[in-house]
Amino acid sequence: NIKQRLQMLVKQANEDLLDVTPTHIITVTGEINEFEINYYDKQYNTILTFARIFTNQATSIAYQHMFNALFDLVKQFTNDSAKFNHIHRKGWTCIIGDLDIAQLTGLDEALALIDNSYTWEEHLIYIFKS
């Protein structure tokens, strides 16, 4: 069953290393930001793209909503919340971005809802890479 296999892969990604990679693309109709959610499978040396988010919004609130929506989808799909290595000692180890202040602020706000015992600097030092 494809759905069960995909659920298993998302659950496995939640336990292992997961990179969230935002990229920036320009289209004829204007600027669009793209977030690509990838999982690196060490066993097969492959990268699996789970999701892409396209938006023309670049505010911290928009990024916070995107991250919260992503974390909610992981929970709906796997019946388990998104895990972060610096918080849960397993799960996502890296979110790659372009040092946009709105991305940083939105990510921090989303992570603070999961664990507010870390300062914004600590969250970003542990998880954000550029």
N, CA, C and O atoms as a DFTB+ gen file, in Angstrom:
520 C
 N C O
     1  1       0.843      -1.171       0.000
     2  2       0.000       0.000       0.000
     3  2       0.890       1.237       0.000
     4  3       1.744       1.392       0.873
     5  1       0.693       2.112      -0.973
     6  2       1.532       3.296      -1.122
     7  2       1.378       4.239       0.070
     8  3       2.369       4.775       0.567
     9  1       0.147       4.444       0.529
    10  2      -0.082       5.351       1.653
    11  2       0.645       4.864       2.899
    12  3       1.271       5.659       3.600
    13  1       0.569       3.569       3.181
    14  2       1.251       3.024       4.353
    15  2       2.762       3.161       4.227
    16  3       3.442       3.474       5.205
    17  1       3.287       2.929       3.036
    18  2       4.737       3.065       2.809
    19  2       5.175       4.511       3.017
    20  3       6.202       4.768       3.646
    21  1       4.390       5.462       2.486
    22  2       4.725       6.867       2.646
    23  2       4.629       7.284       4.109
    24  3       5.476       8.034       4.594
    25  1       3.606       6.806       4.818
    26  2       3.494       7.101       6.244
    27  2       4.705       6.560       6.996
    28  3       5.226       7.223       7.893
    29  1       5.155       5.356       6.635
    30  2       6.321       4.773       7.281
    31  2       7.568       5.617       7.011
    32  3       8.376       5.833       7.915
    33  1       7.729       6.097       5.769
    34  2       8.896       6.910       5.431
    35  2       8.886       8.246       6.167
    36  3       9.930       8.705       6.630
    37  1       7.708       8.878       6.281
    38  2       7.619      10.138       7.017
    39  2       7.928       9.896       8.485
    40  3       8.639      10.683       9.109
    41  1       7.396       8.810       9.040
    42  2       7.676       8.474      10.440
    43  2       9.164       8.197      10.639
    44  3       9.748       8.635      11.630
    45  1       9.783       7.474       9.703
    46  2      11.220       7.199       9.775
    47  2      12.006       8.503       9.684
    48  3      12.982       8.691      10.410
    49  1      11.588       9.399       8.804
    50  2      12.266      10.688       8.670
    51  2      12.154      11.489       9.956
    52  3      13.068      12.235      10.309
    53  1      11.055      11.341      10.648
    54  2      10.859      12.044      11.903
    55  2      11.786      11.510      12.985
    56  3      12.081      12.209      13.954
    57  1      12.244      10.284      12.826
    58  2      13.159       9.676      13.786
    59  2      14.616       9.908      13.397
    60  3      15.493       9.913      14.261
    61  1      14.884      10.100      12.106
    62  2      16.251      10.235      11.607
    63  2      16.551      11.687      11.259
    64  3      15.960      12.614      11.813
    65  1      17.477      11.860      10.335
    66  2      17.870      13.184       9.881
    67  2      16.892      13.683       8.833
    68  3      16.537      12.948       7.911
    69  1      16.462      14.909       8.966
    70  2      15.576      15.508       7.975
    71  2      16.040      16.928       7.729
    72  3      16.258      17.689       8.671
    73  1      16.191      17.284       6.477
    74  2      16.560      18.643       6.106
    75  2      15.359      19.325       5.490
    76  3      14.673      18.754       4.642
    77  1      15.109      20.537       5.915
    78  2      14.088      21.369       5.305
    79  2      14.846      22.470       4.584
    80  3      15.545      23.262       5.216
    81  1      14.714      22.526       3.269
    82  2      15.551      23.397       2.465
    83  2      14.725      24.440       1.731
    84  3      14.065      24.120       0.744
    85  1      14.752      25.701       2.204
    86  2      14.071      26.727       1.443
    87  2      14.955      27.203       0.290
    88  3      16.163      27.371       0.460
    89  1      14.369      27.414      -0.849
    90  2      15.088      27.980      -1.982
    91  2      14.280      29.161      -2.495
    92  3      13.132      29.355      -2.097
    93  1      14.866      29.926      -3.354
    94  2      14.207      31.130      -3.854
    95  2      14.157      31.042      -5.368
    96  3      15.182      30.823      -6.014
    97  1      12.967      31.212      -5.940
    98  2      12.851      31.183      -7.392
    99  2      12.139      32.446      -7.865
   100  3      11.327      33.025      -7.143
   101  1      12.451      32.854      -9.063
   102  2      11.792      34.006      -9.675
   103  2      10.958      33.491     -10.842
   104  3      11.441      32.693     -11.644
   105  1       9.712      33.940     -10.941
   106  2       8.856      33.540     -12.055
   107  2       8.430      34.783     -12.828
   108  3       8.681      35.911     -12.403
   109  1       7.798      34.563     -13.939
   110  2       7.326      35.674     -14.762
   111  2       6.294      36.509     -14.011
   112  3       6.199      37.717     -14.230
   113  1       5.527      35.883     -13.133
   114  2       4.468      36.588     -12.418
   115  2       4.960      37.267     -11.148
   116  3       4.172      37.943     -10.487
   117  1       6.200      37.121     -10.787
   118  2       6.730      37.764      -9.591
   119  2       7.555      36.810      -8.767
   120  3       7.876      35.700      -9.194
   121  1       7.897      37.270      -7.560
   122  2       8.726      36.446      -6.689
   123  2       7.893      35.388      -5.987
   124  3       6.799      35.655      -5.489
   125  1       8.436      34.187      -5.960
   126  2       7.808      33.069      -5.258
   127  2       8.899      32.417      -4.414
   128  3       9.997      32.152      -4.903
   129  1       8.595      32.165      -3.163
   130  2       9.506      31.407      -2.318
   131  2       9.052      29.963      -2.311
   132  3       7.855      29.676      -2.286
   133  1      10.009      29.062      -2.334
   134  2       9.718      27.633      -2.342
   135  2      10.432      26.983      -1.164
   136  3      11.627      27.189      -0.955
   137  1       9.681      26.195      -0.396
   138  2      10.266      25.364       0.648
   139  2      10.173      23.926       0.193
   140  3       9.109      23.458      -0.213
   141  1      11.273      23.239       0.260
   142  2      11.308      21.829      -0.120
   143  2      11.668      21.028       1.124
   144  3      12.656      21.322       1.797
   145  1      10.870      20.024       1.424
   146  2      11.075      19.198       2.603
   147  2      11.683      17.877       2.139
   148  3      11.036      17.099       1.438
   149  1      12.935      17.632       2.539
   150  2      13.682      16.466       2.070
   151  2      14.093      15.566       3.222
   152  3      14.287      16.015       4.352
   153  1      14.217      14.304       2.911
   154  2      14.721      13.307       3.860
   155  2      15.851      12.546       3.190
   156  3      15.697      12.019       2.088
   157  1      16.986      12.498       3.870
   158  2      18.117      11.740       3.353
   159  2      18.096      10.345       3.960
   160  3      18.194      10.190       5.177
   161  1      17.968       9.343       3.118
   162  2      17.943       7.947       3.553
   163  2      19.355       7.389       3.443
   164  3      19.850       7.125       2.347
   165  1      19.998       7.212       4.600
   166  2      21.390       6.735       4.625
   167  2      21.528       5.336       4.046
   168  3      22.526       5.026       3.394
   169  1      20.539       4.496       4.278
   170  2      20.618       3.109       3.823
   171  2      20.713       3.026       2.304
   172  3      21.495       2.237       1.772
   173  1      19.925       3.831       1.608
   174  2      19.884       3.772       0.150
   175  2      20.607       4.941      -0.520
   176  3      20.646       5.034      -1.747
   177  1      21.183       5.839       0.302
   178  2      21.913       6.991      -0.211
   179  2      21.051       7.790      -1.194
   180  3      21.493       8.140      -2.288
   181  1      19.821       8.065      -0.780
   182  2      18.881       8.799      -1.626
   183  2      18.247       9.943      -0.841
   184  3      18.231       9.942       0.390
   185  1      17.735      10.901      -1.570
   186  2      16.988      12.005      -0.978
   187  2      15.553      11.903      -1.468
   188  3      15.295      11.836      -2.670
   189  1      14.632      11.892      -0.530
   190  2      13.212      11.825      -0.848
   191  2      12.587      13.178      -0.518
   192  3      12.701      13.654       0.612
   193  1      11.936      13.792      -1.484
   194  2      11.238      15.052      -1.260
   195  2       9.812      14.737      -0.829
   196  3       9.049      14.120      -1.572
   197  1       9.459      15.170       0.386
   198  2       8.127      14.921       0.924
   199  2       7.130      15.990       0.512
   200  3       5.966      15.694       0.241
   201  1       7.587      17.226       0.465
   202  2       6.643      18.310       0.194
   203  2       7.369      19.521      -0.357
   204  3       8.567      19.715      -0.150
   205  1       6.600      20.323      -1.063
   206  2       7.064      21.627      -1.522
   207  2       5.981      22.635      -1.157
   208  3       4.792      22.387      -1.357
   209  1       6.401      23.753      -0.630
   210  2       5.479      24.831      -0.292
   211  2       5.887      26.041      -1.120
   212  3       7.034      26.483      -1.059
   213  1       4.949      26.574      -1.892
   214  2       5.191      27.771      -2.685
   215  2       4.389      28.916      -2.080
   216  3       3.213      28.752      -1.753
   217  1       5.023      30.072      -1.932
   218  2       4.325      31.218      -1.364
   219  2       4.869      32.514      -1.945
   220  3       6.031      32.593      -2.346
   221  1       4.020      33.517      -1.984
   222  2       4.484      34.844      -2.363
   223  2       4.526      35.759      -1.142
   224  3       4.668      36.974      -1.275
   225  1       4.404      35.178       0.035
   226  2       4.483      35.910       1.294
   227  2       5.860      35.696       1.908
   228  3       6.380      34.580       1.896
   229  1       6.447      36.748       2.439
   230  2       7.778      36.627       3.028
   231  2       7.844      37.346       4.370
   232  3       8.830      38.014       4.682
   233  1       6.778      37.202       5.161
   234  2       6.764      37.805       6.491
   235  2       7.020      36.725       7.533
   236  3       6.861      35.535       7.262
   237  1       7.414      37.150       8.721
   238  2       7.659      36.170       9.784
   239  2       6.381      35.414      10.132
   240  3       6.433      34.226      10.452
   241  1       5.243      36.085      10.074
   242  2       3.967      35.416      10.360
   243  2       3.670      34.365       9.295
   244  3       3.212      33.268       9.616
   245  1       3.927      34.693       8.035
   246  2       3.698      33.721       6.956
   247  2       4.600      32.505       7.131
   248  3       4.151      31.369       6.979
   249  1       5.880      32.741       7.453
   250  2       6.793      31.617       7.660
   251  2       6.385      30.795       8.874
   252  3       6.465      29.567       8.847
   253  1       5.947      31.461       9.941
   254  2       5.484      30.725      11.117
   255  2       4.300      29.838      10.750
   256  3       4.242      28.681      11.168
   257  1       3.362      30.363       9.977
   258  2       2.208      29.560       9.544
   259  2       2.656      28.373       8.693
   260  3       2.113      27.276       8.824
   261  1       3.648      28.589       7.817
   262  2       4.141      27.488       6.975
   263  2       4.770      26.393       7.822
   264  3       4.488      25.210       7.632
   265  1       5.629      26.797       8.764
   266  2       6.260      25.789       9.618
   267  2       5.224      25.079      10.483
   268  3       5.270      23.856      10.622
   269  1       4.291      25.828      11.064
   270  2       3.243      25.197      11.877
   271  2       2.399      24.239      11.046
   272  3       2.057      23.152      11.509
   273  1       2.059      24.636       9.817
   274  2       1.279      23.756       8.937
   275  2       2.061      22.486       8.628
   276  3       1.497      21.392       8.624
   277  1       3.350      22.629       8.371
   278  2       4.196      21.462       8.111
   279  2       4.223      20.533       9.320
   280  3       4.045      19.323       9.178
   281  1       4.442      21.089      10.504
   282  2       4.491      20.267      11.715
   283  2       3.143      19.600      11.975
   284  3       3.094      18.448      12.405
   285  1       2.052      20.315      11.717
   286  2       0.712      19.737      11.879
   287  2       0.476      18.586      10.902
   288  3      -0.117      17.571      11.267
   289  1       0.942      18.743       9.658
   290  2       0.786      17.666       8.671
   291  2       1.553      16.415       9.084
   292  3       1.063      15.299       8.913
   293  1       2.752      16.599       9.628
   294  2       3.517      15.445      10.115
   295  2       2.707      14.726      11.186
   296  3       2.608      13.499      11.175
   297  1       2.132      15.484      12.106
   298  2       1.341      14.871      13.184
   299  2       0.100      14.164      12.637
   300  3      -0.208      13.050      13.060
   301  1      -0.613      14.795      11.706
   302  2      -1.803      14.171      11.124
   303  2      -1.456      12.901      10.368
   304  3      -2.195      11.918      10.409
   305  1      -0.333      12.931       9.683
   306  2       0.042      11.816       8.818
   307  2       0.612      10.640       9.600
   308  3       0.416       9.488       9.213
   309  1       1.320      10.920      10.704
   310  2       2.023       9.856      11.427
   311  2       1.470       9.595      12.824
   312  3       1.894       8.652      13.492
   313  1       0.530      10.417      13.268
   314  2       0.033      10.346      14.645
   315  2       1.137      10.597      15.663
   316  3       1.058      10.125      16.797
   317  1       2.163      11.336      15.263
   318  2       3.270      11.692      16.144
   319  2       3.732      13.092      15.760
   320  3       3.723      13.454      14.583
   321  1       4.130      13.864      16.738
   322  2       4.564      15.230      16.438
   323  2       5.942      15.232      15.782
   324  3       6.708      14.276      15.909
   325  1       6.241      16.326      15.077
   326  2       7.569      16.488      14.480
   327  2       8.604      16.489      15.600
   328  3       8.407      17.120      16.638
   329  1       9.686      15.790      15.384
   330  2      10.749      15.681      16.384
   331  2      11.972      16.461      15.916
   332  3      12.299      16.471      14.729
   333  1      12.636      17.107      16.855
   334  2      13.832      17.891      16.569
   335  2      14.959      17.392      17.455
   336  3      14.788      17.234      18.664
   337  1      16.101      17.148      16.852
   338  2      17.215      16.545      17.572
   339  2      17.604      17.351      18.812
   340  3      17.889      16.767      19.857
   341  1      17.621      18.661      18.713
   342  2      18.052      19.460      19.863
   343  2      17.007      19.492      20.980
   344  3      17.333      19.852      22.111
   345  1      15.779      19.128      20.689
   346  2      14.724      19.094      21.706
   347  2      14.454      17.663      22.166
   348  3      14.404      17.393      23.366
   349  1      14.281      16.747      21.209
   350  2      13.839      15.382      21.504
   351  2      14.959      14.345      21.452
   352  3      14.730      13.174      21.756
   353  1      16.160      14.760      21.072
   354  2      17.326      13.866      20.917
   355  2      17.148      12.860      19.785
   356  3      17.818      11.828      19.746
   357  1      16.244      13.170      18.875
   358  2      16.059      12.406      17.639
   359  2      15.269      13.295      16.692
   360  3      14.691      14.301      17.103
   361  1      15.251      12.917      15.436
   362  2      14.438      13.665      14.489
   363  2      15.224      14.668      13.676
   364  3      16.392      14.442      13.359
   365  1      14.589      15.775      13.337
   366  2      15.144      16.759      12.421
   367  2      16.400      17.387      13.018
   368  3      16.406      17.820      14.170
   369  1      17.441      17.425      12.230
   370  2      18.704      17.992      12.701
   371  2      19.033      19.315      12.046
   372  3      19.886      20.051      12.541
   373  1      18.379      19.632      10.945
   374  2      18.801      20.797      10.181
   375  2      17.644      21.373       9.382
   376  3      16.901      20.645       8.722
   377  1      17.505      22.670       9.451
   378  2      16.631      23.409       8.553
   379  2      17.532      24.421       7.863
   380  3      18.130      25.280       8.511
   381  1      17.624      24.312       6.546
   382  2      18.534      25.161       5.778
   383  2      17.753      26.347       5.231
   384  3      16.690      26.179       4.634
   385  1      18.283      27.536       5.438
   386  2      17.625      28.739       4.952
   387  2      18.620      29.733       4.407
   388  3      19.813      29.445       4.302
   389  1      18.126      30.902       4.060
   390  2      19.000      31.904       3.456
   391  2      19.228      33.115       4.362
   392  3      19.543      34.199       3.871
   393  1      19.076      32.948       5.657
   394  2      19.303      33.984       6.666
   395  2      18.339      35.166       6.546
   396  3      18.633      36.261       7.027
   397  1      17.216      34.949       5.917
   398  2      16.175      35.964       5.863
   399  2      15.601      36.122       7.264
   400  3      15.223      35.131       7.889
   401  1      15.530      37.346       7.765
   402  2      15.080      37.574       9.134
   403  2      13.656      37.077       9.350
   404  3      13.324      36.618      10.442
   405  1      12.814      37.162       8.332
   406  2      11.439      36.662       8.461
   407  2      11.430      35.144       8.616
   408  3      10.652      34.610       9.406
   409  1      12.295      34.435       7.862
   410  2      12.407      32.975       8.015
   411  2      12.844      32.628       9.429
   412  3      12.255      31.765      10.079
   413  1      13.891      33.315       9.900
   414  2      14.431      33.029      11.228
   415  2      13.388      33.264      12.313
   416  3      13.219      32.438      13.210
   417  1      12.699      34.381      12.228
   418  2      11.693      34.716      13.233
   419  2      10.515      33.749      13.177
   420  3      10.033      33.291      14.213
   421  1      10.054      33.442      11.968
   422  2       8.938      32.504      11.822
   423  2       9.273      31.123      12.342
   424  3       8.454      30.485      13.004
   425  1      10.487      30.655      12.039
   426  2      10.918      29.346      12.533
   427  2      11.006      29.351      14.048
   428  3      10.542      28.417      14.702
   429  1      11.600      30.398      14.613
   430  2      11.715      30.462      16.068
   431  2      10.347      30.455      16.732
   432  3      10.152      29.762      17.730
   433  1       9.397      31.213      16.197
   434  2       8.051      31.242      16.778
   435  2       7.399      29.861      16.722
   436  3       6.736      29.444      17.672
   437  1       7.587      29.160      15.618
   438  2       7.015      27.812      15.486
   439  2       7.676      26.846      16.468
   440  3       6.995      26.027      17.086
   441  1       9.002      26.939      16.614
   442  2       9.709      26.050      17.543
   443  2       9.386      26.389      18.995
   444  3       9.338      25.495      19.840
   445  1       9.166      27.664      19.296
   446  2       8.821      28.061      20.665
   447  2       7.494      27.454      21.101
   448  3       7.291      27.202      22.289
   449  1       6.586      27.214      20.153
   450  2       5.325      26.551      20.492
   451  2       5.552      25.095      20.881
   452  3       4.768      24.517      21.634
   453  1       6.628      24.507      20.366
   454  2       6.955      23.115      20.681
   455  2       7.724      23.030      21.993
   456  3       7.450      22.164      22.824
   457  1       8.692      23.935      22.181
   458  2       9.496      23.944      23.407
   459  2       9.997      25.361      23.639
   460  3      10.882      25.838      22.929
   461  1       9.432      26.029      24.631
   462  2       9.833      27.407      24.897
   463  2      10.935      27.523      25.942
   464  3      11.220      28.622      26.418
   465  1      11.557      26.404      26.307
   466  2      12.649      26.457      27.275
   467  2      13.959      26.911      26.634
   468  3      14.914      27.234      27.340
   469  1      14.009      26.937      25.300
   470  2      15.189      27.420      24.587
   471  2      14.973      28.878      24.198
   472  3      13.856      29.287      23.882
   473  1      16.055      29.658      24.223
   474  2      15.972      31.010      23.688
   475  2      15.922      30.920      22.171
   476  3      16.212      29.870      21.598
   477  1      15.556      32.019      21.518
   478  2      15.521      32.004      20.056
   479  2      16.904      31.722      19.501
   480  3      17.035      31.047      18.480
   481  1      17.959      32.239      20.170
   482  2      19.316      31.987      19.695
   483  2      19.658      30.500      19.762
   484  3      20.253      29.947      18.837
   485  1      19.275      29.862      20.867
   486  2      19.574      28.433      21.023
   487  2      18.846      27.596      19.979
   488  3      19.448      26.719      19.359
   489  1      17.563      27.856      19.779
   490  2      16.825      27.123      18.746
   491  2      17.550      27.233      17.408
   492  3      17.801      26.228      16.743
   493  1      17.878      28.451      17.026
   494  2      18.460      28.666      15.703
   495  2      19.880      28.130      15.594
   496  3      20.268      27.639      14.535
   497  1      20.659      28.212      16.658
   498  2      22.016      27.649      16.633
   499  2      21.959      26.146      16.417
   500  3      22.759      25.596      15.661
   501  1      21.023      25.482      17.072
   502  2      20.931      24.024      16.969
   503  2      20.366      23.542      15.634
   504  3      20.816      22.518      15.119
   505  1      19.400      24.246      15.064
   506  2      18.657      23.678      13.934
   507  2      18.883      24.395      12.613
   508  3      18.818      23.757      11.562
   509  1      19.148      25.703      12.626
   510  2      19.175      26.476      11.379
   511  2      20.575      26.516      10.780
   512  3      21.551      26.817      11.467
   513  1      20.657      26.212       9.505
   514  2      21.925      26.277       8.764
   515  2      21.687      27.089       7.503
   516  3      20.588      27.100       6.949
   517  1      22.734      27.768       7.062
   518  2      22.589      28.550       5.825
   519  2      23.613      28.112       4.794
   520  3      23.648      28.654       3.690
